[in-house]
Short mmCIF file of C-alpha atoms and ligand atoms in Angstrom, two decimals:
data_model
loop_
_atom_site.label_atom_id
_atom_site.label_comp_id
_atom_site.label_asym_id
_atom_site.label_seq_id
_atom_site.Cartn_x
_atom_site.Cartn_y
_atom_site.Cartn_z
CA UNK A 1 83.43 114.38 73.23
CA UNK A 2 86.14 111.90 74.30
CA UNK A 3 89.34 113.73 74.88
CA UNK A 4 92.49 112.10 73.50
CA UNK A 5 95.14 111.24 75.84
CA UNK A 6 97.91 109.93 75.27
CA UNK A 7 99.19 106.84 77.09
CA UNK A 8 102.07 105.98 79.33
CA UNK A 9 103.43 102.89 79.84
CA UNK A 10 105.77 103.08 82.86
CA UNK A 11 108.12 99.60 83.60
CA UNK A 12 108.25 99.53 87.45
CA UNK A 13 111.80 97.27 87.97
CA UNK A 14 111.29 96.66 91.67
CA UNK A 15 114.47 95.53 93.44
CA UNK A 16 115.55 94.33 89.86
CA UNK A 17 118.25 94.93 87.45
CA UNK A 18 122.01 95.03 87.23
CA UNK A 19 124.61 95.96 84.81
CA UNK A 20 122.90 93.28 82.15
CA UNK A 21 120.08 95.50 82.40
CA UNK A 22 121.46 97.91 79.80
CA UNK A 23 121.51 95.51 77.08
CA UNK A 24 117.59 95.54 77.54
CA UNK A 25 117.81 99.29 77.70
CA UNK A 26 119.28 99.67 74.68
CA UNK A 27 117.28 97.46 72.65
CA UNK A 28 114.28 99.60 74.19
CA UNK A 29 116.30 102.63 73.13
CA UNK A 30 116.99 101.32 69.57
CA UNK A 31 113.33 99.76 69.13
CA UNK A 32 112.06 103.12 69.92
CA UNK A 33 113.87 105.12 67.46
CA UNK A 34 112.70 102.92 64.73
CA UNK A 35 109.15 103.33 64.74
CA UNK A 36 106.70 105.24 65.42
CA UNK A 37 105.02 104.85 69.30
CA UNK A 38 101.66 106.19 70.23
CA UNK A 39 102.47 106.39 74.03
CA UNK A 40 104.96 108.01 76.35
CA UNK A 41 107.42 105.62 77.91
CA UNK A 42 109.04 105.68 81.13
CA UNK A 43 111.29 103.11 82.89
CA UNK A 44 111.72 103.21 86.87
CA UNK A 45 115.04 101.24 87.46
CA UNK A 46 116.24 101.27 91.40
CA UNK A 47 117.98 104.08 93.00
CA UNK A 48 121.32 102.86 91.84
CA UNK A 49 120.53 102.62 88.46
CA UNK A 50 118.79 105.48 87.59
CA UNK A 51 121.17 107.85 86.56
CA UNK A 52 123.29 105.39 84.37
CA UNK A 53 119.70 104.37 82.27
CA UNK A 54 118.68 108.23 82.16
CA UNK A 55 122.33 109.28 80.37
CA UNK A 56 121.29 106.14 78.13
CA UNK A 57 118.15 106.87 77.75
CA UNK A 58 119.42 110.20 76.60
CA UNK A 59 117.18 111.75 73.85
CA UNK A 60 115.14 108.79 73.71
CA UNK A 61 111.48 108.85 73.70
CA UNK A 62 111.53 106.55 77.01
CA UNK A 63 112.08 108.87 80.25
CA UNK A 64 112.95 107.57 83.25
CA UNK A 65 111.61 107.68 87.19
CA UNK A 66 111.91 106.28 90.73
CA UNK A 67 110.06 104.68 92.82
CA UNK A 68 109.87 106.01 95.60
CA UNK A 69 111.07 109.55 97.05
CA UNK A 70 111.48 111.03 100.93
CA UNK A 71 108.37 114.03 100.82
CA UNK A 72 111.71 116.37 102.59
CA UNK A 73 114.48 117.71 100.01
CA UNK A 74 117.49 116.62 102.23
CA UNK A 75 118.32 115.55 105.78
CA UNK A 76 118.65 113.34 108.16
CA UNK A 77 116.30 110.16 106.56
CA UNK A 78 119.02 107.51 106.51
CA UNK A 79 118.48 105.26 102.95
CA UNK A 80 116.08 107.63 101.85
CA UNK A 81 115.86 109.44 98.26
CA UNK A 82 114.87 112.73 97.34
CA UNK A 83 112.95 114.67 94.39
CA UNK A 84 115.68 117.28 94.01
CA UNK A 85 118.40 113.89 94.17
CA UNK A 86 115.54 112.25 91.70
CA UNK A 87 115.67 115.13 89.28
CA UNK A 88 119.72 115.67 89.08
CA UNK A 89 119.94 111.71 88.68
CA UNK A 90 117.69 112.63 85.04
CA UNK A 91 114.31 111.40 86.29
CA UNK A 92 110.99 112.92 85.38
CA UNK A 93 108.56 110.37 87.36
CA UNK A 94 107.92 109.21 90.73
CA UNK A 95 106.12 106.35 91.39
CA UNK A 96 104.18 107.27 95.22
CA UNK A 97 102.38 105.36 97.04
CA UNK A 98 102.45 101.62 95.62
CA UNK A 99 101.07 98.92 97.17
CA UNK A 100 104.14 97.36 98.20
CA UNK A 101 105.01 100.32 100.01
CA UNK A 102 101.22 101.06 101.35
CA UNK A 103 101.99 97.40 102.87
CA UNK A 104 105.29 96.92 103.71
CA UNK A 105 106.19 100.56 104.99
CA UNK A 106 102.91 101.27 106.11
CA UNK A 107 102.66 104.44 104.18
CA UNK A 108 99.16 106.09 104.25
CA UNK A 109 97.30 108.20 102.26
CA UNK A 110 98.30 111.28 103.71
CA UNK A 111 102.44 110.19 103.52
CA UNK A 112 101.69 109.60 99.72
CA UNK A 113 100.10 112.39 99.22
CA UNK A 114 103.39 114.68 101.18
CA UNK A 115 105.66 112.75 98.78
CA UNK A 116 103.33 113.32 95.35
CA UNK A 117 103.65 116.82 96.37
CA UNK A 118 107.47 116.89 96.95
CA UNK A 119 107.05 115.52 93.56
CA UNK A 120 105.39 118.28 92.51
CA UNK A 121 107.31 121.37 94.09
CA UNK A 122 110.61 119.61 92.51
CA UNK A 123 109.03 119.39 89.16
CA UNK A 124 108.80 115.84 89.00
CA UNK A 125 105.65 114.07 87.77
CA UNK A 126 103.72 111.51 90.53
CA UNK A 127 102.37 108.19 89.83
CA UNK A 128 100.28 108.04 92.79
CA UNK A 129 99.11 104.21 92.76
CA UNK A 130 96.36 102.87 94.47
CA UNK A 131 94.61 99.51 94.53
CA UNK A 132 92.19 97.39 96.41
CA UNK A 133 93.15 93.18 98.30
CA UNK A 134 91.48 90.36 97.40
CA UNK A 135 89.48 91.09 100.40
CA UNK A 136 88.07 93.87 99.60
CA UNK A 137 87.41 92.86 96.39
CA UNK A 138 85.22 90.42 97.49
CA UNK A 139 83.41 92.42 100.05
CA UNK A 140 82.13 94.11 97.09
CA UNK A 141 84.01 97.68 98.34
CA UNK A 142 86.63 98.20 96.15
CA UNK A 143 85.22 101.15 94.02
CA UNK A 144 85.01 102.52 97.48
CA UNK A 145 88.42 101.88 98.88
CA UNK A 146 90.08 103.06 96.08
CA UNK A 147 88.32 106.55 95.32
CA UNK A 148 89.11 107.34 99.16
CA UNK A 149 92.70 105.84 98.39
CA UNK A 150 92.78 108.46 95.47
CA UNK A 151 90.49 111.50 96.74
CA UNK A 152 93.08 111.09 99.93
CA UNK A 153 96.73 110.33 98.39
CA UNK A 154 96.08 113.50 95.09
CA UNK A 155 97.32 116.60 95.05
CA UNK A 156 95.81 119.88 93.72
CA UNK A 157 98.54 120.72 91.19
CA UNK A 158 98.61 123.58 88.96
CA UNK A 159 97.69 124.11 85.34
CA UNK A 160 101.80 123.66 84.68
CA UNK A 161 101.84 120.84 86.53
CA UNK A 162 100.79 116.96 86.02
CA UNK A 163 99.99 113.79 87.94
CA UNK A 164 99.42 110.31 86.97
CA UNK A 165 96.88 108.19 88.89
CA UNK A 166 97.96 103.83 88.39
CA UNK A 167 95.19 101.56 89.11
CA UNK A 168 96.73 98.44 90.42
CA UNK A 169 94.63 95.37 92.40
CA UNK A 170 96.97 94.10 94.79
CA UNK A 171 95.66 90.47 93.81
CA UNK A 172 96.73 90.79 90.40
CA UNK A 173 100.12 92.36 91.19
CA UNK A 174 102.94 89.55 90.12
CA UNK A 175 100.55 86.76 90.83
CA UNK A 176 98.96 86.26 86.36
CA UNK A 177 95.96 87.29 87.40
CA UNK A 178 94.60 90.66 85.62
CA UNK A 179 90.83 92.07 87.02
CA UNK A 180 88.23 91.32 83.85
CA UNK A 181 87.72 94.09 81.16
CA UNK A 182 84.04 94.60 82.67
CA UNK A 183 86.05 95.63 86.41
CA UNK A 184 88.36 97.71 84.79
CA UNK A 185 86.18 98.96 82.90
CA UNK A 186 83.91 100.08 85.64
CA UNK A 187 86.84 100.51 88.10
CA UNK A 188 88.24 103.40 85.94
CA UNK A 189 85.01 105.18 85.24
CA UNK A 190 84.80 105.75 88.75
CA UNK A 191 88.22 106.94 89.17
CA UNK A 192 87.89 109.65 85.97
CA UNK A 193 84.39 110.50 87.75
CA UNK A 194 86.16 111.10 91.00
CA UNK A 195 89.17 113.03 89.29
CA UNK A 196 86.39 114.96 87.32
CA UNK A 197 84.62 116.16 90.31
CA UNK A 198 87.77 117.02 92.84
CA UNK A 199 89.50 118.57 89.60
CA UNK A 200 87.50 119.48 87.58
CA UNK A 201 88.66 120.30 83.54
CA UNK A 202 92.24 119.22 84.62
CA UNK A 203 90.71 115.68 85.84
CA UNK A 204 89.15 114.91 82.70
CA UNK A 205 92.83 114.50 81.20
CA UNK A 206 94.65 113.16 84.07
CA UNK A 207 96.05 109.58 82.49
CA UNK A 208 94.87 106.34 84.44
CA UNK A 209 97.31 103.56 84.47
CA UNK A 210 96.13 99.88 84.65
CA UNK A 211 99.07 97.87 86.60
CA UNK A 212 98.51 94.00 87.51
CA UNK A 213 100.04 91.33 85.42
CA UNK A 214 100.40 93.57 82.31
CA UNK A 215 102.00 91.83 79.57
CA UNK A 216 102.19 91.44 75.30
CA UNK A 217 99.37 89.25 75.46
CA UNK A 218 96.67 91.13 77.17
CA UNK A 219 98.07 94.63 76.89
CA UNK A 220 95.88 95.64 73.94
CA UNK A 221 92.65 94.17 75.45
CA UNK A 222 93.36 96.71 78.54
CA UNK A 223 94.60 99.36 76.40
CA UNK A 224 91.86 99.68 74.93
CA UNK A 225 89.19 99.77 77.90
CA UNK A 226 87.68 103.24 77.65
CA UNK A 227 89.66 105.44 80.53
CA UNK A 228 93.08 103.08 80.70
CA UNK A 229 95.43 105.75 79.80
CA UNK A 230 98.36 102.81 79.98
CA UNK A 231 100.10 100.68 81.62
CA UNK A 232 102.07 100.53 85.07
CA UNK A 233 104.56 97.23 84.12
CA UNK A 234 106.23 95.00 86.90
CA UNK A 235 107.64 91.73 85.60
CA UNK A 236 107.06 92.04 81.51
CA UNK A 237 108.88 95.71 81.92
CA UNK A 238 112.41 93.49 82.79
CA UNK A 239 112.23 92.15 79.05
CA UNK A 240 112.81 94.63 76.16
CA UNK A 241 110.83 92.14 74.67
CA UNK A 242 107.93 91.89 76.52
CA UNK A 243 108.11 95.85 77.42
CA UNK A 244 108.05 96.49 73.43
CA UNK A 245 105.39 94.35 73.05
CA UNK A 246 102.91 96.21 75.61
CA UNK A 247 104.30 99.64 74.22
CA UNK A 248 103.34 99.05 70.44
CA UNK A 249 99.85 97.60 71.99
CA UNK A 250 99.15 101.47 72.71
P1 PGA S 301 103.34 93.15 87.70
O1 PGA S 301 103.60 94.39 88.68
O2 PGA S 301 103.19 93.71 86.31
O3 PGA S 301 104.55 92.27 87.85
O4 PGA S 301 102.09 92.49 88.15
C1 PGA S 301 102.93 95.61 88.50
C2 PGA S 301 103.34 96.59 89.58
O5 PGA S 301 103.47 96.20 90.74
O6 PGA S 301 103.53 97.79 89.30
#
């Protein structure tokens, strides 16, 4: 039988947001209270910004993560952020591994998988994101790609601990485009399978996050695709509006 699980939709601000920012978090905050929401919620400001929106964000359904983290506690890693600096700011996600950092950074599997389990140690809970180009996509080897991506970047983690996997194409990141039901669809059967087997019971329930153009519009269509667990949001997390609006689509 079909285990429930229940969604997340994470917003994922990028290098976005400023003071302004709070009037969208407290419409979020305020939306929230009044109804009832059939998903966890978490909102990954920058750096700067996370502390201020987790003391706002405090006792609200929505949580609050970064997105990014240094896979050391402390030292000398100029501009980098830590889990322990992560967790005292009031975060309880990291997102690891996206594909703007796989491609701008040059982070690999094996430095996403160090930082998911920094994540881990510090009690913080990983969105390890993985996604294949258009490229690949069209060299008919993304399934492939993306279950070494995710057999490569996961961590074992214990039965008090959690990950999140995000599914994100790199083609439909920020661009309108979102992959068709039928390859998400297939795409995230084959990531449960391969959580399943390298897991086992624990992989069954790990949540899978679609992330590529996510917004009001075709959040419920996704949503509803058999193993999309939720949502990882770029530009439609920015709006209370549009974040709302993928949230009650859960
Ligand atoms: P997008 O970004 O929703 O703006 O496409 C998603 C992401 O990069 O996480």
């Amino acid at each position: 039988m079909k285990k429930k699980i229940m969604p997340l939709i994470a917003g994922n601000w990028k290098m976005n947001g400023d003071a302004g920012s709070f009037l969208e978090v407290e419409v979020i905050k305020d939306r929230l209270a009044a109804q009832e929401i059939n998903a966890d919620v978490a909102i990954c400001p920058p750096a700067t910004l996370l502390h201020r929106i987790s003391v706002a964000l405090h006792e609200s359904l929505a949580k609050t993560g970064a997105q990014n983290c240094h896979a050391q506690a402390n030292g000398a890693y100029t501009g980098d952020i830590s889990v322990p600096m992560i967790s005292e700011a009031g975060g309880s996600y990291v997102i690891v591994g996206h594909s703007e950092r796989r491609g701008a950074y040059n982070e690999s599997d094996s430095d996403v998988r160090a930082k998911a389990v920094a994540a881990l140690e510090g009690g913080i809970i990983p969105i390890v994101c993985c996604g294949e180009s258009l490229d690949i996509r069209e060299s008919g080897k993304a399934i492939d790609v993306v279950i070494t991506q995710i057999i490569n970047s996961c961590p074992d983690f214990s039965a008090e601990q959690s990950i999140v996997v995000a599914y994100e194409p790199i083609w439909a990141i920020g661009t309108g485009k979102t992959a068709s039901v039928a390859d998400v669809d297939e795409m995230h059967n084959a990531i449960r399978n391969a959580l399943t087997k390298r897991f086992g019971d624990p992989g069954t329930t790990i949540k899978i996050l679609y992330g590529g153009s996510v917004k009001p519009s075709n959040a419920k269509e996704l949503l509803s695709v058999e193993n999309v667990n939720g949502a990882l949001v770029g530009g439609a997390s920015l709006k209370a509006d549009d974040f709302l609006g993928i949230i009650e689509a859960a």
